[in-house]
Every structure is written in C-alpha cells, then in structure tokens.
Amino acid sequence: MPLTALPSDLAERLDQFIRSLKKGELKGSYDVAHQTLLFLRRLISQSRWSTAKDLRERIRLEGKKLISTQPSESAIGNMVRRVLKIIWEEYVSIISGQGVDSGDTQESLQKMLRADVHVDDFSKPCPNLKGRVIESINELLSELEGSADSIATQALEHIHSSEVIMTMGKSRTVEAFLLNAGKSRKFQVIVVESAPSYQGQELAVNLAKKGNIETTVITDSAIYSPSWLDLKAVCGSHALALAAKHYSVPLIVCAPLFKLSPQFLCSEDQEAFNKFESPQNVVDFYESDIHAKVHIHNPVFDYVPPELVTLYISNIGGNAPSYVYRLLRELYHPDDYEI
Amino acid sequence: MSSKKDNSNRSSEILEQEDVLQALVIADSFNRKFLPLTVEKPRVLLPLVNIPLIDYTIEFLASSGVQEIFVFCCAHADQIKDHVNSSKWNQSNSPCTITTIVSDTCTSMGDAIREMESKKGVLRSHFILVNGDVISNMQLKDIVEIHKKRFLEDKSTVMTLINKQAKPGHRTRNREEEFLMVTGPSGRVLNFQRLQGKRKLKLPLNLFQEHSSMTVRHDLIDTHICVCTPRVVELFVDNFDYKTKNDFIRGLLINEEIEGNKLFLHVLRDEYATRVANLPLYDSVSKDMIHRWVFPVVPEHISPGGYSLRRHNQYLAKDVSLGRDCVLDEDVLVGSNTVIGDNTFISHSVIGSGCKIGSNVRLENAYLWDGVTVEDDCSVTFSILCNNVLVKSGSTIQTGCILSFQVVVGPNIIIQHGTLLTSLPQSQVMNSSDDFEETETSDLGNKDEIHPNPAVVGAEGKGHVWLPQEIFGEDEEEAEDLVGPPFGLNVSLDASCYDDSGDDSDEDSYISPSSSPPPDDTALFFSEVLESIQRTMEENVKVDNLILEVNSSKHAYNISIQELNQLVMKAVLELPHIKGQVKPAPLLQTMKKLVKKLSPLFINYFKNAASQLDCLRVIQEHCSNNSSTLAILPKFLLMFYEEDVLAEEVILSWYQQVPSSDQVHKVVTPFITWLQEADEESEEEEEDD
C-alpha cells in the first residue's frame, strides 16, 4: 500500500527540521538526537497509518531523508533505528499478548531457532500500538535526558583521589562526569584546549569555577609533554588516544547510548564520516596570499580506533570495547541496520 | 515519495503580517562581462560548481529568513522564470515565496528599481537588495535588526551596505571594482570613491573639518548585498540618472548635506559573501567554494544529488566512473554520471554531470559544464567549456579560452590563448539584438552564411571566433571594462584605468570629485539667484527684498547655508560676464556698482569667518578660470574690505592657504602687504618688513 502524503503541518515541520540540520543550528549530538526523537514522536502520533508495517515504512522513509541531510551525524540514524525497534517490540508484545501466537515475549534460543514470530510482516492490526509506542518513546526520551547524569554518577567508580585526568575539548558528558567526581574526590584535570574552537578552555573554566577542581589548560601540541605517570585520559582525540597508548594509560570514553551506532566505519579516511567546516577559524579569509597555495582543513570530529580505548562508559554502565556488539544487539534490530 | 499538500493558505497568511522580510534579486547584470556565455544563457543561470548562480543567492536569502523574494529579470527572462518556477523554492513547502518580475526595457539596475516603484505596495518595508549572482553564507537577521534600529533612531538612514573584509591583492577581490570607503565611528559612510586604476585619491576638505574621527578603508569587497529602507526606491525614482548602486551611493553622499540621507556600512569578517562579477572571480569563487569557505554552503550540502568528499578536496557525485590509473590531483569536483578515462590527470577543475573524458587527458583549472565530451589525448588549461562542447581527440586548449554552448573543436588542433568560440557567428548574434545580455537568437536558419574557420577550430570543428566586445563608450562604469583577456588570473590592471572623470579637483564641497552632474536643485537655485540679482540691479529693487527672495529660494530648493554662500558669491561674480563685460576696466566699474549696491546682502550672508572664507575660495576659483577678474582682484578685495564685508583676519588667513604657485597668490600679494602694513601702522608696531 502506498503511503499517503504527510499532513501539511508535519511536512512543514520536517522541512524546518531538515533546514536546521543543514544549517548546523543544532549543536551537539544530544540536541540532534532529542529533536529527532521529538519529531518521530510527532510523526507517529499525527501521520495516518493503520498497521505497524505502514508505520515502519513511514519512519524509514522520513528517517532516510533526515539521515541524508547530515550523514556524519550518526545520532539521527540511531534514533530512527531505536524507534523502529520500539515499534517492533511493541508489536510483538501486543500480538503475542493477545494470545494469537500464545508465546511469551522473551526471546529464547528455541524460539530464535524456530523464528516463527519474525516471519510476521507487521500487517496484523493492533489496537493500542500507537499509545504503547509513544509511551516507549517517552521512556527513551527520558533515558536520553538522563543519560549525562547516569554517566556522571558512575564517575566515582573510575576516578580516584589524587589522580590526574586528561581530557580534550568540551563535552557535556565529560563535564558532568568530572564535576560529579569532583564533589567527593580531590584530583587534577589537564584540559587540552582543542583549537580552533578552543572549547577546552570553556571546559576548564567550568571545571574550575563550578567544581573547584584543580585544572590546567595545555595546547594541543603539548599532549605528550605532561608527566603521564599518574594519568588517566577521558574521552579525546586520536592524538590523545595515541599518547595514552604510548604511556600505557587507560583511555576512557564517556558516551551515552544514543551515540552508539550500528554502522561500521569502512574506511579510516576521515572524509567518510567527518564534517569539514569553513577554514575561517584556522586562517582568516582576510589573508590573501596563502589561499591559492595551500589546503586548509577544519575537521569537526576525530577518529579514535577502538583498539586504543580501554573502556566505554555509557548510561547503563561501563563496557569493554569487545562487548559493544552485544549492546548493539540489544538496542537495534538487525533488520534495521541498513535503513 | 510522499507528495506534499498544498499549503498556500499558510503562506498567504504570512504575507499579511507586517514584518515580512523581503528581498529584491536583480537577476541581470546589465553588463557584458560574461559574453559570449551570456548570449545563450543569462549570467544568473550559469553554473558555478555545477549549480546555477541564482540558486546560491536564493538559498542564501531563504536560509537567512527572507520570506518573500522578488526576482527581477530582463534578458532571457523566460529562462530565469522557468528556472525559478521549477525550483524547489516554488514548491508549497518552501520557506519563502518567490515571484518573478519581468521587464524588457530596463538597461540598468536603477531602471529595475524604478520599475519596482510602479508596482506599488510590492516592497512594503525594509528590504534586501541583492544581485542574482551573489554567493554568501551570512545571516542577514542581525544586520537587518541593526538597520531597523538605526532607522528608528534616525529616520534619515537609507541603506546599510554590506562589505566583506579581504586584504588588497586577495584573489576574491574584484579587480575592476577597487574602492576606498571612508566611514565615521558609527559605521556611517562618509565618502566612497572608486579607484579605477588611480593611485591618488582626493578627499574633500570638509570631511576632515566636520568629523573628528574616521576610518579610511581599502580592504573591502563589495558584496552587492544591502539592506534598504523603502525610501531607496523613491530616491531612485527622483534621480532618474542613477544607473547603478555606485551612482546611488555617490549621489547620496553628494546630496548628503541637502537631503541628510545617511548610508551605513557593515563589515563582515567571519562570514563569506561575494559577487561573481566577472570571469576571474568566477574562477576564484569556484575555488573558495571547493575550499569550503562558504560552509555550510558546500557542494555536498547544496547539490540535490550530493557529493562524497574525499581527501584533497575531491568531490565525487554518484555514478562517477574513474578509469584505470586516472589521477584526480586536488580540488576536483566531478558531477554525476561522468566517465573519466584511463591515465587522465585532473587538477583544480570542476566537471559537470554527464561528461565524457577520454584517456590521457590533462585538465588543469578547467571548468567543464554539463555534457562536455573531451576525447583522448586532449589537454585543457584555465578554460571554460560550456554545455555539450565536444573536444575531439588530440586537441589542446590553451589558457583563457571560452568554448560556448555546442561548440566542437578538433581533432588535433591547438586553440590559442584567450580564444572565444561560439556556435553562432558573432555578427548574427549581434544583429539579432543589441541588448546588454542578448535576448535569444531566434533564427538559426541561415547558419551556412559563414563557415567555421578550420584553421581555428579544426577540421571537424563547429564554432566561430568571438571577438571581445569593444567598449560601448557609455558613461557608466562598464566603460572601464577589461579589454585584456577576459578569463584567467592575469587580469591586467592597466586596462581598468580607462576613466575620464578623474580630473575634478574642486575644493568646494558642492562638487566633490565625481562624474555625476551636480544635482538639479543646486543648478536651479543658482540660476534663480542670478536672476534675482540681475533684477535687483536693473530695476533698482531694495536689497532687503533681494535677501528675502534668496532666502525663500533657499528653502524651496533645500540648499544648505554653506552652499548658499558659495552660490551667491558665484552669481555676483558671473553676472558681469553674462552681460558680456570681459575687459578689466568696465568689469571693475560694474563690480563697483554691484558691491556698493549689494553690500547689505553680503553682510547678511557672510557673517562669520567660515562663510567669508568660503566666499574667498569662490572668488579664488573664479579667478583661476577668468583672467579679467584676476586682473581686478586686488581692487575687488579692497572693495569688500572697505565695505566691511570681509574681515582683515579672514583675508590674511585665506592668503595663507593660497598656494604660492597659484596666479591668485601673485596678484594679491601687494594687496596683502598693504593690508599688513596698514595693520602694523594702526597698531603702531615697530617692525620693519
């Protein structure tokens, strides 16, 4: 069945959202994920659909549009996949709860083998699917909102007294993490300032002011220079990770689950996932002589290979890199990896 | 795909709101800089990095919150209209409404704006005026807010010009449009002069007298974006001789004291904005684009198909086929469905979609538009190849060539530097129309009249040499068009020195150096004063009445008091000449009579030292043009002195300012010496001279 057109106000909202994504008005993955979820919730409640299949089609369709506007922002795709998974779960639980299939919702090895539930093509009518899906999305939203806090509460398990922590740039999660640890422990932080945005300076100010934590700012080039003897690194760039590896210091990455993407980076070449902004912040356009002769790159992200990471701390706890596959399995449906 | 419901209701609701931000896009350049490309396509539809120029402009306006866009088109209006109507901006979900306005008769930007006046109520409030070939990533909102606030505080605010900072010598500067901008502390524009190849510029003296601090800048690019109050349209209508924005700025600054209209300048530092005004700029803006200076307006975001960005600024669209061992060096953009052959080397080039590039081809700084075919063993450097050009095997295209639409060259031919080729003979095109950007050439029937020259385009070639346009000698700024090679980085600066209006050197503030004629009001006022004085002398009217008359005409023509002083003096000086008295002796007699009679008038107007000084300057100027007046000058000054019109100190201080090389200096020296001596005697000083 072909999908009907979106109601006009929804279509307009979608356009607006796409525009703000394109313009880069939303700063940070959290905002992007949050806005995506809000939009998807609206889509589910306001668009017309009769079966779970229709709904999934609709979300795939609009999700694709969103993803293509900012391919480097994985949070959009993640949220779309999470919602698809929610629909799938709710559908299965409703269908099985009705006693049609007489099965329980728990997955068991035997059931996976028989796989008869999965054959279902989501076309059966389910009465209160909408309500339950929206309820689950609301749960997801609150999980999203609480993710920084729940990561921060784990700080005490990882940061001990009189340790030295090195971090880079500014991340809300890391800031909350360190501030939380600073409440009860005394430790030092070295912040790498991360040119050209110099967000590290902001973080340092916040840490020193709000948390009264002993903070030092160093330049990007000085990553190797501090004494790494007693150090622990939290979240950073490739350079920081390499330095950590070199000195055999643990590297901890704080990331809420909405950032965890099932997409695999097939090339380490930065262009594949990175975002390149105007070189204005690196070299002023005003300067004339240099432009014709050099390439100036201003990437926003950096790639840290997984083998350099010791531990991922997400909102549901710390995980070793080798365990990430399991998290993926829990969060996303394998069918939805490719939207 | 889901189709969208029409929501025109919503947009019409928006239109009814008061503070809709409007923009007027002038989709015509009114010049010939892009010939012969613009013979077949208007400039705003020429692709830059595979996207028509106007799309950048509209995208920029829409993303900075402009809700209503008017596209004003003249030449090739139907093409622009079709393009705009079929664009995504015209769909129901577009954030802005876009309307095309067509006029065939306009020959300048001024005409276009005057045309807008006749469409009453279209431009209701402050609006953005922009050319259809502007590329920018700036946000207008803040600037518009500042502009509106300024307007609320000072109703005489007329326009906010937006300029971008760039060092002299920057590749994105328009070499033909170098200028000097003088601004006051609040960003108010005090003086604006185009360099036009000159190395020396004169700033009027009163600039320094009136303003305690100012900034003189030469590091700006005119972005051709400005925020206008609705008055701008009226001003263009009132002054029908304004052709370009530069005329407007110049005129406004000249009339500033009379009308009090103010211009302001906003300088961009971080954001990018520029106009693709000529071919060298086409080249540098393309490169800025590829180097991502205009982020977030970068190829992969704005193109409908998208590009994947690779190391060394390589942008590849979908379905590009790269041959074995082909090298994309750096700064290369390849459009969709393009096939590139083996062993081909490409650097710093933009390649359109659906192109076929053979093996062993070398492309450097080449701009290939859609559907271009370059066969094996060819080489193209610093050239533009328009849609569907075919370069047959073994050909070489040297720097600075333009191969217009459908041209075929080769095989085994060398196209010399700076050759312009079109598919239609130039004579045919020029006959069919003499508009600025040609209207379409309709009849292709008698094509066989002139055969392509095989020595130029090759044995199988189809194309005609297009000779660069002669300058059409009109009084506008296009007169200093480039005569040299139209494309390529080596723009000759000397060619742009063509200008004949640079020799005005008036000290007086009412004629500042410019090619515009002095405003009509001043001239009218002058003739009226002249008449009044004449009548006073002939009919022996009371001088008080004359003063009244002059005062009333002052108000009628909105003349400042300083100008009035100057003009009254000028009138008195010229009166005898009108009567034909050119010999010194009778002139002196007449002057004597005049001064005697009119002394109350002089005393009335030349009250303070400044006005007396003005008066003296006018006399000085008059003398420099007129030998008979020069001859009687000392006597003349004595008369004034004796009638107590001019104070002694003023005369002395004026004398200090007169350069000793001047004739006037020599003539008045005895008088001044006498004056000083008299002074010394009266004060009983004992110094000897």
PDB file of C-alpha atoms in Angstrom, chain A residues 3-8 11-12 14-15 19 22-25 48 58 61-62 65 69-71 268-272 275-281 283-289 291-297, chain B residues 1-7 10 62-64 88 93-95 137 139 164-172 219 221 269-272 288 291-296 298 301 309-313 330-331 348:
ATOM      1  CA  LEU A   3       1.992   5.803   1.776  1.00  0.00           C
ATOM      2  CA  THR A   4      -0.303   8.750   1.892  1.00  0.00           C
ATOM      3  CA  ALA A   5       1.072  12.240   1.968  1.00  0.00           C
ATOM      4  CA  LEU A   6       2.126  13.747   5.225  1.00  0.00           C
ATOM      5  CA  PRO A   7      -0.252  16.268   6.729  1.00  0.00           C
ATOM      6  CA  SER A   8       0.921  19.726   5.783  1.00  0.00           C
ATOM      7  CA  ALA A  11       5.689  18.181   6.245  1.00  0.00           C
ATOM      8  CA  GLU A  12       6.491  21.716   7.136  1.00  0.00           C
ATOM      9  CA  LEU A  14      10.077  18.100   8.640  1.00  0.00           C
ATOM     10  CA  ASP A  15      11.385  20.735   6.256  1.00  0.00           C
ATOM     11  CA  ARG A  19      16.873  23.035   7.295  1.00  0.00           C
ATOM     12  CA  LYS A  22      21.652  21.537   7.279  1.00  0.00           C
ATOM     13  CA  LYS A  23      22.489  24.890   8.687  1.00  0.00           C
ATOM     14  CA  GLY A  24      24.064  23.267  11.697  1.00  0.00           C
ATOM     15  CA  GLU A  25      21.831  25.124  14.102  1.00  0.00           C
ATOM     16  CA  ARG A  48      -2.004   8.418   9.222  1.00  0.00           C
ATOM     17  CA  ARG A  58       6.846   5.794   7.076  1.00  0.00           C
ATOM     18  CA  LEU A  61      11.158   6.960   4.606  1.00  0.00           C
ATOM     19  CA  GLU A  62      11.325  10.138   6.622  1.00  0.00           C
ATOM     20  CA  LYS A  65      15.586  11.982   4.429  1.00  0.00           C
ATOM     21  CA  THR A  69      20.904  15.722   5.328  1.00  0.00           C
ATOM     22  CA  GLN A  70      23.685  15.077   7.812  1.00  0.00           C
ATOM     23  CA  PRO A  71      25.330  11.755   7.045  1.00  0.00           C
ATOM     24  CA  GLU A 268      39.559   5.235   8.220  1.00  0.00           C
ATOM     25  CA  ASP A 269      39.764   8.057   5.799  1.00  0.00           C
ATOM     26  CA  GLN A 270      38.359  10.977   7.676  1.00  0.00           C
ATOM     27  CA  GLU A 271      36.224  12.284   4.872  1.00  0.00           C
ATOM     28  CA  ALA A 272      33.963   9.293   5.201  1.00  0.00           C
ATOM     29  CA  LYS A 275      32.439  17.180   8.891  1.00  0.00           C
ATOM     30  CA  PHE A 276      34.612  19.879   7.409  1.00  0.00           C
ATOM     31  CA  GLU A 277      33.775  23.432   8.262  1.00  0.00           C
ATOM     32  CA  SER A 278      34.964  26.662   6.759  1.00  0.00           C
ATOM     33  CA  PRO A 279      38.690  27.227   7.234  1.00  0.00           C
ATOM     34  CA  GLN A 280      37.853  30.704   8.511  1.00  0.00           C
ATOM     35  CA  ASN A 281      38.621  29.736  12.094  1.00  0.00           C
ATOM     36  CA  VAL A 283      43.210  31.044   8.811  1.00  0.00           C
ATOM     37  CA  ASP A 284      41.377  34.275   8.282  1.00  0.00           C
ATOM     38  CA  PHE A 285      39.922  34.768   4.832  1.00  0.00           C
ATOM     39  CA  TYR A 286      41.362  38.256   5.041  1.00  0.00           C
ATOM     40  CA  GLU A 287      44.846  36.873   4.468  1.00  0.00           C
ATOM     41  CA  SER A 288      45.326  36.817   0.780  1.00  0.00           C
ATOM     42  CA  ASP A 289      48.494  35.134  -0.263  1.00  0.00           C
ATOM     43  CA  HIS A 291      44.753  30.515  -0.082  1.00  0.00           C
ATOM     44  CA  ALA A 292      45.766  29.634  -3.578  1.00  0.00           C
ATOM     45  CA  LYS A 293      48.721  27.627  -2.422  1.00  0.00           C
ATOM     46  CA  VAL A 294      47.523  25.534   0.471  1.00  0.00           C
ATOM     47  CA  HIS A 295      44.622  23.399   1.536  1.00  0.00           C
ATOM     48  CA  ILE A 296      43.251  24.326   4.888  1.00  0.00           C
ATOM     49  CA  HIS A 297      41.114  21.713   6.566  1.00  0.00           C
TER      50      HIS A 297
ATOM     51  CA  MET B   1       7.968   9.632  -2.312  1.00  0.00           C
ATOM     52  CA  SER B   2       5.263  11.387  -0.481  1.00  0.00           C
ATOM     53  CA  SER B   3       3.843  14.424  -2.091  1.00  0.00           C
ATOM     54  CA  LYS B   4       3.114  17.452  -0.025  1.00  0.00           C
ATOM     55  CA  LYS B   5      -0.230  19.019   0.385  1.00  0.00           C
ATOM     56  CA  ASP B   6      -0.609  22.482  -0.834  1.00  0.00           C
ATOM     57  CA  ASN B   7      -0.393  24.953   1.951  1.00  0.00           C
ATOM     58  CA  ARG B  10      -0.488  29.447   5.279  1.00  0.00           C
ATOM     59  CA  ALA B  62      15.967  31.804   2.289  1.00  0.00           C
ATOM     60  CA  SER B  63      18.323  30.496   4.904  1.00  0.00           C
ATOM     61  CA  SER B  64      18.675  33.903   6.442  1.00  0.00           C
ATOM     62  CA  LYS B  88      12.316  23.774  -5.022  1.00  0.00           C
ATOM     63  CA  ASN B  93       6.813  23.561   1.421  1.00  0.00           C
ATOM     64  CA  SER B  94       9.275  26.275   0.599  1.00  0.00           C
ATOM     65  CA  PRO B  95      10.028  28.655   3.456  1.00  0.00           C
ATOM     66  CA  ASN B 137      26.700  32.090   3.901  1.00  0.00           C
ATOM     67  CA  GLN B 139      22.929  35.520   8.285  1.00  0.00           C
ATOM     68  CA  LYS B 164      33.490  41.763   3.264  1.00  0.00           C
ATOM     69  CA  GLN B 165      36.956  42.204   4.551  1.00  0.00           C
ATOM     70  CA  ALA B 166      39.796  40.987   2.356  1.00  0.00           C
ATOM     71  CA  LYS B 167      43.307  42.183   2.003  1.00  0.00           C
ATOM     72  CA  PRO B 168      44.315  44.077  -1.126  1.00  0.00           C
ATOM     73  CA  GLY B 169      45.541  41.549  -3.617  1.00  0.00           C
ATOM     74  CA  HIS B 170      43.174  38.880  -2.370  1.00  0.00           C
ATOM     75  CA  ARG B 171      42.081  36.632  -5.171  1.00  0.00           C
ATOM     76  CA  THR B 172      38.413  37.124  -4.393  1.00  0.00           C
ATOM     77  CA  ASP B 219      40.453  46.279   2.475  1.00  0.00           C
ATOM     78  CA  ILE B 221      34.976  43.691  -1.124  1.00  0.00           C
ATOM     79  CA  ARG B 269      34.723  39.274   8.918  1.00  0.00           C
ATOM     80  CA  ASP B 270      33.858  35.673   9.541  1.00  0.00           C
ATOM     81  CA  GLU B 271      31.147  35.110   7.017  1.00  0.00           C
ATOM     82  CA  TYR B 272      31.637  34.789   3.326  1.00  0.00           C
ATOM     83  CA  ASP B 288      36.609  29.298  -2.490  1.00  0.00           C
ATOM     84  CA  HIS B 291      37.899  25.034  -0.318  1.00  0.00           C
ATOM     85  CA  ARG B 292      34.750  25.236   1.769  1.00  0.00           C
ATOM     86  CA  TRP B 293      34.978  28.897   2.691  1.00  0.00           C
ATOM     87  CA  VAL B 294      31.257  29.229   2.226  1.00  0.00           C
ATOM     88  CA  PHE B 295      30.410  26.449   4.687  1.00  0.00           C
ATOM     89  CA  PRO B 296      27.624  25.374   5.191  1.00  0.00           C
ATOM     90  CA  VAL B 298      29.358  23.433   0.296  1.00  0.00           C
ATOM     91  CA  HIS B 301      25.018  20.083   1.073  1.00  0.00           C
ATOM     92  CA  LEU B 309      34.103  14.355  -0.149  1.00  0.00           C
ATOM     93  CA  ARG B 310      37.476  12.722  -0.278  1.00  0.00           C
ATOM     94  CA  ARG B 311      40.925  13.715   0.743  1.00  0.00           C
ATOM     95  CA  HIS B 312      42.466  16.674  -1.099  1.00  0.00           C
ATOM     96  CA  ASN B 313      39.112  18.286  -1.682  1.00  0.00           C
ATOM     97  CA  GLU B 330      43.313  18.078  -5.813  1.00  0.00           C
ATOM     98  CA  ASP B 331      40.390  20.495  -5.765  1.00  0.00           C
ATOM     99  CA  HIS B 348      41.758  22.194  -9.785  1.00  0.00           C
TER     100      HIS B 348
END
